GROMACS .gro file of C-alpha atoms in nm:
model
  180
    1UNK     CA    1  23.603  27.087  19.690
    2UNK     CA    2  23.264  27.256  19.673
    3UNK     CA    3  23.232  27.146  19.314
    4UNK     CA    4  23.258  26.777  19.443
    5UNK     CA    5  22.979  26.829  19.683
    6UNK     CA    6  22.769  27.008  19.414
    7UNK     CA    7  22.795  26.720  19.163
    8UNK     CA    8  22.738  26.462  19.421
    9UNK     CA    9  22.415  26.656  19.532
   10UNK     CA   10  22.309  26.662  19.167
   11UNK     CA   11  22.351  26.297  19.129
   12UNK     CA   12  22.140  26.239  19.457
   13UNK     CA   13  21.884  26.470  19.290
   14UNK     CA   14  21.864  26.254  18.985
   15UNK     CA   15  21.811  25.931  19.202
   16UNK     CA   16  21.530  26.115  19.396
   17UNK     CA   17  21.358  26.171  19.065
   18UNK     CA   18  21.309  25.808  19.009
   19UNK     CA   19  21.246  25.710  19.370
   20UNK     CA   20  20.990  25.955  19.447
   21UNK     CA   21  20.740  25.784  19.213
   22UNK     CA   22  20.735  25.503  19.461
   23UNK     CA   23  20.566  25.713  19.720
   24UNK     CA   24  20.184  25.614  19.762
   25UNK     CA   25  20.077  25.971  19.784
   26UNK     CA   26  20.235  26.049  19.432
   27UNK     CA   27  20.104  25.728  19.284
   28UNK     CA   28  19.754  25.817  19.377
   29UNK     CA   29  19.786  26.192  19.306
   30UNK     CA   30  19.907  26.132  18.945
   31UNK     CA   31  19.689  25.816  18.903
   32UNK     CA   32  19.986  25.619  18.736
   33UNK     CA   33  19.870  25.359  18.505
   34UNK     CA   34  20.009  25.018  18.579
   35UNK     CA   35  20.065  24.754  18.316
   36UNK     CA   36  20.179  24.421  18.438
   37UNK     CA   37  20.329  24.593  18.753
   38UNK     CA   38  20.521  24.850  18.545
   39UNK     CA   39  20.476  25.222  18.567
   40UNK     CA   40  20.388  25.362  18.215
   41UNK     CA   41  20.403  25.727  18.327
   42UNK     CA   42  20.720  25.917  18.387
   43UNK     CA   43  20.524  26.242  18.456
   44UNK     CA   44  20.608  26.241  18.834
   45UNK     CA   45  20.974  26.225  18.756
   46UNK     CA   46  20.965  26.546  18.538
   47UNK     CA   47  21.010  26.811  18.822
   48UNK     CA   48  21.295  26.645  19.010
   49UNK     CA   49  21.471  26.554  18.689
   50UNK     CA   50  21.436  26.932  18.564
   51UNK     CA   51  21.581  27.033  18.889
   52UNK     CA   52  21.875  26.811  18.871
   53UNK     CA   53  21.934  26.885  18.517
   54UNK     CA   54  21.951  27.267  18.605
   55UNK     CA   55  22.190  27.199  18.887
   56UNK     CA   56  22.421  26.990  18.687
   57UNK     CA   57  22.428  27.238  18.415
   58UNK     CA   58  22.494  27.525  18.663
   59UNK     CA   59  22.778  27.326  18.818
   60UNK     CA   60  22.929  27.288  18.477
   61UNK     CA   61  22.890  27.673  18.438
   62UNK     CA   62  23.055  27.708  18.775
   63UNK     CA   63  23.342  27.497  18.678
   64UNK     CA   64  23.397  27.712  18.365
   65UNK     CA   65  23.395  28.024  18.572
   66UNK     CA   66  23.646  27.861  18.804
   67UNK     CA   67  23.889  27.831  18.512
   68UNK     CA   68  23.862  28.208  18.444
   69UNK     CA   69  23.931  28.276  18.816
   70UNK     CA   70  24.233  28.029  18.806
   71UNK     CA   71  24.369  28.154  18.458
   72UNK     CA   72  24.332  27.810  18.315
   73UNK     CA   73  24.192  27.890  17.978
   74UNK     CA   74  24.121  27.617  17.727
   75UNK     CA   75  24.236  27.319  17.941
   76UNK     CA   76  24.092  27.006  18.062
   77UNK     CA   77  23.890  27.184  18.331
   78UNK     CA   78  23.714  27.410  18.104
   79UNK     CA   79  23.627  27.123  17.867
   80UNK     CA   80  23.493  26.912  18.147
   81UNK     CA   81  23.290  27.215  18.267
   82UNK     CA   82  23.122  27.242  17.911
   83UNK     CA   83  23.066  26.868  17.916
   84UNK     CA   84  22.897  26.859  18.251
   85UNK     CA   85  22.676  27.153  18.135
   86UNK     CA   86  22.581  26.944  17.830
   87UNK     CA   87  22.492  26.664  18.059
   88UNK     CA   88  22.269  26.871  18.270
   89UNK     CA   89  22.093  27.005  17.950
   90UNK     CA   90  22.037  26.641  17.875
   91UNK     CA   91  21.887  26.565  18.185
   92UNK     CA   92  21.652  26.882  18.169
   93UNK     CA   93  21.554  26.784  17.818
   94UNK     CA   94  21.472  26.434  17.948
   95UNK     CA   95  21.251  26.608  18.223
   96UNK     CA   96  21.063  26.790  17.947
   97UNK     CA   97  21.000  26.465  17.762
   98UNK     CA   98  20.859  26.294  18.082
   99UNK     CA   99  20.551  26.503  18.048
  100UNK     CA  100  20.446  26.329  17.731
  101UNK     CA  101  20.291  25.976  17.707
  102UNK     CA  102  20.512  25.907  17.414
  103UNK     CA  103  20.820  26.051  17.546
  104UNK     CA  104  20.967  25.733  17.702
  105UNK     CA  105  21.222  25.660  17.424
  106UNK     CA  106  21.326  26.031  17.425
  107UNK     CA  107  21.377  26.020  17.800
  108UNK     CA  108  21.603  25.711  17.749
  109UNK     CA  109  21.800  25.866  17.491
  110UNK     CA  110  21.858  26.191  17.689
  111UNK     CA  111  21.959  26.020  18.011
  112UNK     CA  112  22.185  25.788  17.824
  113UNK     CA  113  22.339  26.102  17.636
  114UNK     CA  114  22.383  26.259  17.966
  115UNK     CA  115  22.566  25.952  18.100
  116UNK     CA  116  22.799  25.957  17.796
  117UNK     CA  117  22.874  26.321  17.865
  118UNK     CA  118  22.959  26.258  18.229
  119UNK     CA  119  23.175  25.954  18.137
  120UNK     CA  120  23.353  26.160  17.878
  121UNK     CA  121  23.424  26.433  18.144
  122UNK     CA  122  23.553  26.188  18.381
  123UNK     CA  123  23.760  25.977  18.155
  124UNK     CA  124  23.889  26.237  17.923
  125UNK     CA  125  23.871  26.606  18.032
  126UNK     CA  126  23.921  26.562  18.412
  127UNK     CA  127  24.210  26.322  18.351
  128UNK     CA  128  24.356  26.586  18.132
  129UNK     CA  129  24.296  26.853  18.377
  130UNK     CA  130  24.450  26.617  18.643
  131UNK     CA  131  24.763  26.600  18.438
  132UNK     CA  132  24.779  26.981  18.398
  133UNK     CA  133  24.746  27.025  18.772
  134UNK     CA  134  25.030  26.778  18.833
  135UNK     CA  135  25.243  26.963  18.575
  136UNK     CA  136  25.153  27.294  18.751
  137UNK     CA  137  25.224  27.152  19.095
  138UNK     CA  138  24.890  27.274  19.221
  139UNK     CA  139  24.812  27.014  19.495
  140UNK     CA  140  24.473  27.158  19.602
  141UNK     CA  141  24.349  27.142  19.240
  142UNK     CA  142  24.487  26.816  19.195
  143UNK     CA  143  24.309  26.660  19.507
  144UNK     CA  144  23.970  26.821  19.404
  145UNK     CA  145  24.015  26.680  19.049
  146UNK     CA  146  24.110  26.342  19.177
  147UNK     CA  147  23.810  26.324  19.392
  148UNK     CA  148  23.564  26.410  19.127
  149UNK     CA  149  23.666  26.159  18.862
  150UNK     CA  150  23.508  25.852  19.050
  151UNK     CA  151  23.200  26.028  19.139
  152UNK     CA  152  23.144  26.138  18.783
  153UNK     CA  153  23.222  25.789  18.653
  154UNK     CA  154  22.987  25.620  18.896
  155UNK     CA  155  22.715  25.875  18.803
  156UNK     CA  156  22.766  25.830  18.430
  157UNK     CA  157  22.761  25.447  18.468
  158UNK     CA  158  22.435  25.481  18.701
  159UNK     CA  159  22.257  25.709  18.436
  160UNK     CA  160  22.342  25.479  18.160
  161UNK     CA  161  22.198  25.183  18.351
  162UNK     CA  162  21.886  25.373  18.436
  163UNK     CA  163  21.834  25.474  18.077
  164UNK     CA  164  21.865  25.114  17.978
  165UNK     CA  165  21.637  25.007  18.247
  166UNK     CA  166  21.364  25.234  18.130
  167UNK     CA  167  21.416  25.140  17.783
  168UNK     CA  168  21.375  24.763  17.899
  169UNK     CA  169  21.055  24.876  18.054
  170UNK     CA  170  21.155  24.820  18.413
  171UNK     CA  171  20.929  24.990  18.664
  172UNK     CA  172  21.022  25.350  18.750
  173UNK     CA  173  21.081  25.239  19.128
  174UNK     CA  174  21.307  24.954  19.005
  175UNK     CA  175  21.519  25.211  18.807
  176UNK     CA  176  21.544  25.419  19.113
  177UNK     CA  177  21.628  25.143  19.337
  178UNK     CA  178  21.834  24.911  19.131
  179UNK     CA  179  22.021  25.135  18.890
  180UNK     CA  180  22.064  25.464  19.063
   0.00000   0.00000   0.00000
């Protein structure tokens, strides 16, 4: 159940990365350029995105470590952990791209790729792990996995929408409020 909490916290950290830009103090501190009411700099989102990416990647690593503890090698749970780690790496790469004026398209691509990883983890790997837990009659694992699936699906869908919103030049504040 700790993993559910950790993944949820990571998803909230990603939301905060986009919503923090709306703070007047940050807006003044970074002198964000406005074009027709739209933020053209993603720089303020870099640090929170990096922290979120590292946390998501670490949660994937912890999930892989859990499979070692439970002697569940090569199953759906370890595949889900690897895919979640990749999702975190994509978010961290998006954070690195936020620091550059020309990085907007890269940020969109990385966020959307992270979304794809989270959706793959929830729709394929965790469902396989759920089937394995049912077959092993492990009710605790079954309950935990069942709780994670909708959270990851929601996070993946939200990240996909956020990436699309940035690509469509929505303001960063709008992305944080409407999509995440």
